[in-house]
Short mmCIF file of N, CA and C in Angstrom, two decimals:
data_model
loop_
_atom_site.label_atom_id
_atom_site.label_comp_id
_atom_site.label_asym_id
_atom_site.label_seq_id
_atom_site.Cartn_x
_atom_site.Cartn_y
_atom_site.Cartn_z
N MET A 247 -24.32 58.64 54.73
CA MET A 247 -24.16 57.98 56.01
C MET A 247 -23.41 56.67 55.80
N SER A 248 -22.45 56.39 56.67
CA SER A 248 -21.68 55.16 56.53
C SER A 248 -22.43 53.97 57.12
N GLU A 249 -22.11 52.81 56.60
CA GLU A 249 -22.74 51.57 57.05
C GLU A 249 -22.31 51.27 58.49
N LYS A 250 -23.26 50.84 59.32
CA LYS A 250 -22.93 50.45 60.69
C LYS A 250 -22.10 49.18 60.66
N LYS A 251 -21.15 49.10 61.58
CA LYS A 251 -20.36 47.88 61.72
C LYS A 251 -20.78 47.21 63.02
N PHE A 252 -20.99 45.90 62.95
CA PHE A 252 -21.42 45.14 64.11
C PHE A 252 -20.27 44.28 64.62
N PHE A 253 -20.08 44.33 65.94
CA PHE A 253 -19.04 43.56 66.59
C PHE A 253 -19.54 42.16 66.89
N PRO A 254 -18.80 41.12 66.46
CA PRO A 254 -19.24 39.75 66.76
C PRO A 254 -18.91 39.42 68.22
N MET A 255 -19.95 39.24 69.01
CA MET A 255 -19.77 39.01 70.44
C MET A 255 -20.60 37.81 70.86
N PHE A 256 -20.00 36.89 71.58
CA PHE A 256 -20.72 35.72 72.07
C PHE A 256 -21.03 35.96 73.54
N ILE A 257 -22.30 35.84 73.91
CA ILE A 257 -22.72 36.10 75.28
C ILE A 257 -23.55 34.93 75.82
N ASP A 258 -23.52 34.80 77.14
CA ASP A 258 -24.34 33.79 77.81
C ASP A 258 -25.76 34.35 77.93
N ILE A 259 -26.72 33.73 77.26
CA ILE A 259 -28.11 34.20 77.34
C ILE A 259 -28.99 33.27 78.15
N SER A 260 -28.37 32.34 78.86
CA SER A 260 -29.16 31.34 79.58
C SER A 260 -30.06 31.93 80.66
N ASP A 261 -29.72 33.11 81.16
CA ASP A 261 -30.57 33.75 82.16
C ASP A 261 -31.29 34.98 81.61
N LYS A 262 -31.36 35.10 80.29
CA LYS A 262 -31.98 36.26 79.64
C LYS A 262 -33.38 35.92 79.15
N VAL A 263 -34.19 36.97 79.02
CA VAL A 263 -35.55 36.82 78.50
C VAL A 263 -35.64 37.53 77.16
N PHE A 264 -36.06 36.79 76.14
CA PHE A 264 -36.27 37.34 74.81
C PHE A 264 -37.76 37.49 74.58
N LEU A 265 -38.18 38.69 74.23
CA LEU A 265 -39.55 38.96 73.83
C LEU A 265 -39.59 38.82 72.31
N VAL A 266 -40.38 37.88 71.82
CA VAL A 266 -40.54 37.67 70.38
C VAL A 266 -41.97 38.05 70.05
N ILE A 267 -42.12 39.06 69.19
CA ILE A 267 -43.45 39.50 68.80
C ILE A 267 -43.66 39.10 67.35
N GLY A 268 -44.56 38.16 67.17
CA GLY A 268 -44.82 37.57 65.87
C GLY A 268 -44.78 36.06 66.01
N GLY A 269 -45.59 35.38 65.23
CA GLY A 269 -45.68 33.93 65.36
C GLY A 269 -45.52 33.19 64.06
N GLY A 270 -44.95 33.85 63.05
CA GLY A 270 -44.83 33.24 61.73
C GLY A 270 -43.49 32.59 61.48
N LYS A 271 -43.13 32.48 60.21
CA LYS A 271 -41.92 31.76 59.79
C LYS A 271 -40.64 32.41 60.30
N VAL A 272 -40.56 33.75 60.24
CA VAL A 272 -39.35 34.44 60.71
C VAL A 272 -39.19 34.22 62.21
N ALA A 273 -40.27 34.40 62.96
CA ALA A 273 -40.23 34.16 64.41
C ALA A 273 -39.82 32.72 64.69
N ALA A 274 -40.35 31.78 63.92
CA ALA A 274 -40.02 30.37 64.13
C ALA A 274 -38.52 30.11 63.94
N ARG A 275 -37.92 30.71 62.91
CA ARG A 275 -36.48 30.54 62.69
C ARG A 275 -35.68 31.08 63.86
N ARG A 276 -36.07 32.27 64.33
CA ARG A 276 -35.36 32.90 65.46
C ARG A 276 -35.50 32.06 66.73
N VAL A 277 -36.71 31.62 67.01
CA VAL A 277 -36.98 30.84 68.22
C VAL A 277 -36.21 29.52 68.17
N LYS A 278 -36.19 28.87 67.01
CA LYS A 278 -35.46 27.60 66.88
C LYS A 278 -33.97 27.77 67.16
N THR A 279 -33.42 28.92 66.83
CA THR A 279 -32.02 29.20 67.14
C THR A 279 -31.85 29.46 68.63
N LEU A 280 -32.73 30.28 69.20
CA LEU A 280 -32.60 30.68 70.60
C LEU A 280 -32.74 29.51 71.58
N VAL A 281 -33.63 28.57 71.29
CA VAL A 281 -33.87 27.49 72.25
C VAL A 281 -32.61 26.66 72.52
N ASN A 282 -31.68 26.67 71.60
CA ASN A 282 -30.43 25.91 71.78
C ASN A 282 -29.48 26.56 72.78
N PHE A 283 -29.82 27.77 73.23
CA PHE A 283 -28.91 28.50 74.11
C PHE A 283 -29.52 28.78 75.49
N GLY A 284 -30.66 28.16 75.78
CA GLY A 284 -31.19 28.13 77.14
C GLY A 284 -31.92 29.34 77.66
N CYS A 285 -32.20 30.31 76.82
CA CYS A 285 -32.88 31.51 77.30
C CYS A 285 -34.39 31.26 77.46
N THR A 286 -35.04 32.19 78.13
CA THR A 286 -36.49 32.17 78.24
C THR A 286 -37.06 32.99 77.08
N ILE A 287 -38.11 32.49 76.46
CA ILE A 287 -38.73 33.17 75.33
C ILE A 287 -40.18 33.46 75.66
N LYS A 288 -40.51 34.74 75.58
CA LYS A 288 -41.90 35.20 75.77
C LYS A 288 -42.39 35.59 74.38
N LEU A 289 -43.28 34.79 73.80
CA LEU A 289 -43.74 35.01 72.43
C LEU A 289 -45.17 35.53 72.45
N ILE A 290 -45.37 36.67 71.81
CA ILE A 290 -46.68 37.32 71.74
C ILE A 290 -47.13 37.33 70.28
N ALA A 291 -48.28 36.73 70.00
CA ALA A 291 -48.85 36.76 68.66
C ALA A 291 -50.27 36.22 68.72
N PRO A 292 -51.18 36.81 67.92
CA PRO A 292 -52.54 36.28 67.88
C PRO A 292 -52.59 34.86 67.33
N GLU A 293 -51.70 34.56 66.37
CA GLU A 293 -51.62 33.23 65.77
C GLU A 293 -50.16 32.78 65.79
N VAL A 294 -49.94 31.50 66.07
CA VAL A 294 -48.58 30.99 66.21
C VAL A 294 -48.38 29.79 65.28
N ASP A 295 -47.31 29.83 64.50
CA ASP A 295 -46.95 28.77 63.57
C ASP A 295 -46.76 27.45 64.33
N ASP A 296 -47.24 26.36 63.74
CA ASP A 296 -47.09 25.03 64.35
C ASP A 296 -45.64 24.68 64.63
N GLU A 297 -44.74 25.21 63.82
CA GLU A 297 -43.31 24.93 63.99
C GLU A 297 -42.83 25.40 65.37
N ILE A 298 -43.39 26.50 65.86
CA ILE A 298 -43.04 27.00 67.20
C ILE A 298 -43.72 26.15 68.27
N ILE A 299 -44.99 25.90 68.08
CA ILE A 299 -45.75 25.12 69.07
C ILE A 299 -45.15 23.73 69.25
N ASN A 300 -44.68 23.14 68.16
CA ASN A 300 -44.14 21.78 68.20
C ASN A 300 -42.73 21.67 68.78
N LEU A 301 -42.12 22.79 69.16
CA LEU A 301 -40.78 22.73 69.74
C LEU A 301 -40.77 22.08 71.12
N HIS A 302 -41.87 22.17 71.85
CA HIS A 302 -41.97 21.56 73.19
C HIS A 302 -40.79 21.96 74.08
N TYR A 303 -40.51 23.24 74.12
CA TYR A 303 -39.42 23.79 74.93
C TYR A 303 -40.06 24.46 76.13
N ASP A 304 -39.71 24.01 77.34
CA ASP A 304 -40.41 24.48 78.54
C ASP A 304 -40.17 25.95 78.87
N LYS A 305 -39.20 26.58 78.20
CA LYS A 305 -38.94 27.99 78.47
C LYS A 305 -39.57 28.92 77.43
N ILE A 306 -40.48 28.40 76.60
CA ILE A 306 -41.24 29.25 75.67
C ILE A 306 -42.61 29.49 76.31
N HIS A 307 -42.91 30.75 76.50
CA HIS A 307 -44.22 31.13 77.04
C HIS A 307 -44.98 31.81 75.91
N ILE A 308 -45.96 31.13 75.35
CA ILE A 308 -46.73 31.65 74.22
C ILE A 308 -47.99 32.32 74.75
N ILE A 309 -48.17 33.57 74.34
CA ILE A 309 -49.35 34.33 74.72
C ILE A 309 -50.05 34.74 73.43
N LYS A 310 -51.23 34.17 73.18
CA LYS A 310 -51.94 34.40 71.92
C LYS A 310 -52.82 35.64 72.03
N ARG A 311 -52.23 36.76 71.67
CA ARG A 311 -52.93 38.04 71.63
C ARG A 311 -52.04 39.04 70.92
N LYS A 312 -52.57 40.25 70.71
CA LYS A 312 -51.78 41.31 70.09
C LYS A 312 -50.79 41.90 71.09
N TYR A 313 -49.72 42.46 70.56
CA TYR A 313 -48.68 43.11 71.35
C TYR A 313 -49.21 44.33 72.09
N ASP A 314 -48.68 44.54 73.29
CA ASP A 314 -48.95 45.73 74.09
C ASP A 314 -47.60 46.19 74.66
N ILE A 315 -47.40 47.49 74.79
CA ILE A 315 -46.11 48.01 75.27
C ILE A 315 -45.72 47.43 76.63
N THR A 316 -46.69 47.04 77.44
CA THR A 316 -46.36 46.46 78.75
C THR A 316 -45.67 45.10 78.61
N ASP A 317 -45.71 44.52 77.41
CA ASP A 317 -44.99 43.27 77.16
C ASP A 317 -43.47 43.47 77.28
N MET A 318 -43.03 44.72 77.20
CA MET A 318 -41.60 45.03 77.31
C MET A 318 -41.09 44.91 78.75
N ASP A 319 -41.99 44.83 79.71
CA ASP A 319 -41.58 44.74 81.11
C ASP A 319 -40.75 43.48 81.35
N GLU A 320 -39.62 43.67 81.99
CA GLU A 320 -38.78 42.56 82.46
C GLU A 320 -38.27 41.65 81.35
N VAL A 321 -37.91 42.23 80.21
CA VAL A 321 -37.26 41.46 79.15
C VAL A 321 -35.89 42.08 78.86
N ASP A 322 -35.01 41.28 78.29
CA ASP A 322 -33.64 41.73 78.01
C ASP A 322 -33.42 42.06 76.54
N PHE A 323 -34.08 41.33 75.65
CA PHE A 323 -33.95 41.52 74.22
C PHE A 323 -35.33 41.43 73.58
N CYS A 324 -35.48 42.08 72.42
CA CYS A 324 -36.77 42.06 71.73
C CYS A 324 -36.55 41.74 70.25
N LEU A 325 -37.43 40.89 69.72
CA LEU A 325 -37.44 40.59 68.30
C LEU A 325 -38.78 41.01 67.72
N ALA A 326 -38.77 42.02 66.86
CA ALA A 326 -39.98 42.47 66.18
C ALA A 326 -40.08 41.66 64.89
N ALA A 327 -40.91 40.62 64.90
CA ALA A 327 -40.94 39.67 63.78
C ALA A 327 -42.35 39.43 63.29
N THR A 328 -43.15 40.50 63.22
CA THR A 328 -44.49 40.36 62.65
C THR A 328 -44.37 40.47 61.13
N ASP A 329 -45.48 40.27 60.43
CA ASP A 329 -45.44 40.39 58.97
C ASP A 329 -45.86 41.78 58.50
N ILE A 330 -45.91 42.74 59.44
CA ILE A 330 -46.30 44.12 59.10
C ILE A 330 -45.16 45.06 59.49
N ALA A 331 -44.51 45.67 58.48
CA ALA A 331 -43.33 46.51 58.72
C ALA A 331 -43.62 47.67 59.67
N GLU A 332 -44.78 48.31 59.52
CA GLU A 332 -45.11 49.44 60.39
C GLU A 332 -45.24 48.99 61.85
N ARG A 333 -45.80 47.82 62.06
CA ARG A 333 -45.93 47.30 63.43
C ARG A 333 -44.54 47.00 64.00
N ASN A 334 -43.66 46.41 63.18
CA ASN A 334 -42.30 46.14 63.64
C ASN A 334 -41.58 47.43 64.01
N SER A 335 -41.81 48.49 63.24
CA SER A 335 -41.19 49.78 63.54
C SER A 335 -41.68 50.33 64.88
N LYS A 336 -42.97 50.19 65.15
CA LYS A 336 -43.54 50.64 66.43
C LYS A 336 -42.95 49.83 67.59
N ILE A 337 -42.87 48.53 67.42
CA ILE A 337 -42.29 47.66 68.45
C ILE A 337 -40.83 48.04 68.70
N THR A 338 -40.09 48.29 67.63
CA THR A 338 -38.69 48.69 67.74
C THR A 338 -38.57 50.00 68.50
N TRP A 339 -39.42 50.96 68.18
CA TRP A 339 -39.45 52.24 68.89
C TRP A 339 -39.69 52.02 70.38
N ASP A 340 -40.68 51.20 70.70
CA ASP A 340 -41.00 50.92 72.10
C ASP A 340 -39.83 50.26 72.83
N ALA A 341 -39.16 49.33 72.16
CA ALA A 341 -38.02 48.64 72.78
C ALA A 341 -36.90 49.64 73.07
N LYS A 342 -36.59 50.47 72.10
CA LYS A 342 -35.52 51.46 72.29
C LYS A 342 -35.88 52.45 73.39
N LEU A 343 -37.14 52.82 73.46
CA LEU A 343 -37.62 53.71 74.52
C LEU A 343 -37.40 53.09 75.90
N ASN A 344 -37.48 51.76 75.95
CA ASN A 344 -37.29 51.02 77.21
C ASN A 344 -35.86 50.49 77.37
N HIS A 345 -34.94 50.95 76.53
CA HIS A 345 -33.52 50.56 76.59
C HIS A 345 -33.33 49.05 76.45
N ILE A 346 -34.10 48.46 75.54
CA ILE A 346 -34.02 47.03 75.26
C ILE A 346 -33.44 46.85 73.86
N ALA A 347 -32.39 46.06 73.75
CA ALA A 347 -31.80 45.78 72.44
C ALA A 347 -32.83 45.06 71.58
N VAL A 348 -32.94 45.49 70.32
CA VAL A 348 -34.03 45.00 69.47
C VAL A 348 -33.52 44.63 68.07
N ASN A 349 -34.17 43.62 67.50
CA ASN A 349 -33.94 43.23 66.12
C ASN A 349 -35.26 43.41 65.38
N ASN A 350 -35.25 44.26 64.35
CA ASN A 350 -36.44 44.52 63.54
C ASN A 350 -36.32 43.68 62.26
N ALA A 351 -37.13 42.64 62.16
CA ALA A 351 -37.06 41.73 61.02
C ALA A 351 -37.39 42.40 59.69
N SER A 352 -38.04 43.57 59.75
CA SER A 352 -38.44 44.27 58.52
C SER A 352 -37.43 45.30 58.05
N ASP A 353 -36.48 45.69 58.91
CA ASP A 353 -35.60 46.80 58.57
C ASP A 353 -34.21 46.59 59.16
N LYS A 354 -33.29 46.16 58.33
CA LYS A 354 -31.92 45.88 58.80
C LYS A 354 -31.24 47.12 59.36
N ASN A 355 -31.67 48.30 58.95
CA ASN A 355 -31.07 49.54 59.44
C ASN A 355 -31.61 49.95 60.80
N ASP A 356 -32.62 49.25 61.28
CA ASP A 356 -33.24 49.60 62.56
C ASP A 356 -33.05 48.47 63.57
N CYS A 357 -31.86 47.87 63.55
CA CYS A 357 -31.55 46.75 64.45
C CYS A 357 -30.38 47.11 65.35
N ASP A 358 -30.47 46.70 66.60
CA ASP A 358 -29.34 46.83 67.51
C ASP A 358 -28.42 45.61 67.40
N PHE A 359 -28.96 44.51 66.90
CA PHE A 359 -28.18 43.29 66.72
C PHE A 359 -28.79 42.49 65.57
N TYR A 360 -27.97 41.63 64.99
CA TYR A 360 -28.42 40.72 63.94
C TYR A 360 -28.36 39.29 64.45
N PHE A 361 -29.10 38.42 63.81
CA PHE A 361 -29.00 36.99 64.08
C PHE A 361 -28.01 36.40 63.09
N PRO A 362 -26.94 35.81 63.59
CA PRO A 362 -25.99 35.19 62.66
C PRO A 362 -26.49 33.81 62.24
N GLY A 363 -25.90 33.31 61.17
CA GLY A 363 -26.05 31.90 60.90
C GLY A 363 -25.22 31.19 61.95
N VAL A 364 -25.77 30.20 62.61
CA VAL A 364 -25.08 29.54 63.72
C VAL A 364 -24.71 28.11 63.33
N VAL A 365 -23.44 27.80 63.55
CA VAL A 365 -22.95 26.44 63.40
C VAL A 365 -22.53 25.98 64.79
N ASP A 366 -23.20 24.96 65.30
CA ASP A 366 -22.89 24.42 66.62
C ASP A 366 -22.17 23.10 66.43
N ALA A 367 -20.86 23.14 66.53
CA ALA A 367 -20.03 21.95 66.37
C ALA A 367 -19.15 21.85 67.61
N ALA A 368 -19.78 21.47 68.72
CA ALA A 368 -19.12 21.47 70.02
C ALA A 368 -17.72 20.88 69.91
N PRO A 369 -16.74 21.53 70.47
CA PRO A 369 -16.85 22.68 71.37
C PRO A 369 -16.89 24.02 70.66
N LEU A 370 -16.96 24.02 69.33
CA LEU A 370 -17.00 25.28 68.58
C LEU A 370 -18.43 25.75 68.38
N THR A 371 -18.63 27.05 68.52
CA THR A 371 -19.86 27.71 68.08
C THR A 371 -19.41 28.81 67.14
N ILE A 372 -19.91 28.76 65.92
CA ILE A 372 -19.49 29.70 64.89
C ILE A 372 -20.70 30.52 64.47
N GLY A 373 -20.53 31.84 64.42
CA GLY A 373 -21.59 32.73 63.95
C GLY A 373 -21.16 33.40 62.66
N ILE A 374 -22.03 33.38 61.66
CA ILE A 374 -21.74 33.98 60.35
C ILE A 374 -22.74 35.10 60.12
N CYS A 375 -22.22 36.29 59.83
CA CYS A 375 -23.09 37.45 59.62
C CYS A 375 -22.57 38.27 58.44
N ALA A 376 -23.48 38.75 57.62
CA ALA A 376 -23.12 39.62 56.50
C ALA A 376 -23.63 41.04 56.77
N SER A 377 -23.69 41.41 58.04
CA SER A 377 -24.10 42.75 58.49
C SER A 377 -25.45 43.18 57.94
N GLY A 378 -26.33 42.22 57.76
CA GLY A 378 -27.68 42.53 57.28
C GLY A 378 -27.75 42.83 55.80
N VAL A 379 -26.63 42.71 55.10
CA VAL A 379 -26.57 43.08 53.69
C VAL A 379 -26.93 41.93 52.76
N ASP A 380 -26.47 40.72 53.08
CA ASP A 380 -26.64 39.59 52.17
C ASP A 380 -26.94 38.32 52.96
N HIS A 381 -28.21 38.12 53.29
CA HIS A 381 -28.61 36.95 54.07
C HIS A 381 -28.33 35.64 53.34
N LYS A 382 -28.48 35.65 52.01
CA LYS A 382 -28.24 34.43 51.23
C LYS A 382 -26.77 34.01 51.31
N LEU A 383 -25.88 34.99 51.24
CA LEU A 383 -24.45 34.68 51.35
C LEU A 383 -24.13 34.11 52.73
N ALA A 384 -24.66 34.74 53.78
CA ALA A 384 -24.42 34.24 55.14
C ALA A 384 -24.95 32.82 55.29
N LYS A 385 -26.14 32.55 54.74
CA LYS A 385 -26.71 31.20 54.82
C LYS A 385 -25.85 30.20 54.05
N GLN A 386 -25.38 30.61 52.87
CA GLN A 386 -24.56 29.72 52.05
C GLN A 386 -23.26 29.37 52.78
N VAL A 387 -22.61 30.35 53.37
CA VAL A 387 -21.36 30.10 54.10
C VAL A 387 -21.63 29.22 55.31
N THR A 388 -22.72 29.51 56.03
CA THR A 388 -23.10 28.69 57.19
C THR A 388 -23.32 27.25 56.78
N ASP A 389 -24.09 27.04 55.71
CA ASP A 389 -24.36 25.68 55.23
C ASP A 389 -23.08 24.97 54.78
N ASN A 390 -22.16 25.71 54.17
CA ASN A 390 -20.89 25.11 53.73
C ASN A 390 -20.05 24.65 54.92
N ILE A 391 -20.08 25.41 56.00
CA ILE A 391 -19.31 25.04 57.19
C ILE A 391 -19.92 23.82 57.86
N ARG A 392 -21.26 23.77 57.89
CA ARG A 392 -21.94 22.62 58.50
C ARG A 392 -21.56 21.35 57.78
#
């Protein structure tokens, strides 16, 4: 099977809702990136990292409980970012069943989109992605540009 190729596309997400399932370090990194682009974030997790709580972003709605498929209602994108790969796979399945683009933090091959390294140097916004193959390289290039 050939490697999937991802098209770099910049979109306005200011009126979009991101469902983030998981409250740990990976979720925190994703949320910290998203808040800079004005979207609404619905975060579901029994426990939430202080890094997320301390963001004080009025468009983050934190719900401290386990995920339920009804959480997919009225969202545009989903991030499966728990620390359990099997749970992320189930969340990804549910998202795809509901025609919601999803990023599975546990499985690069089961993602509809990746999170790029983002450099915000107004008026430029630069996204760096290694197609899920080499996160360290993408981070290194992003840091070098910053």
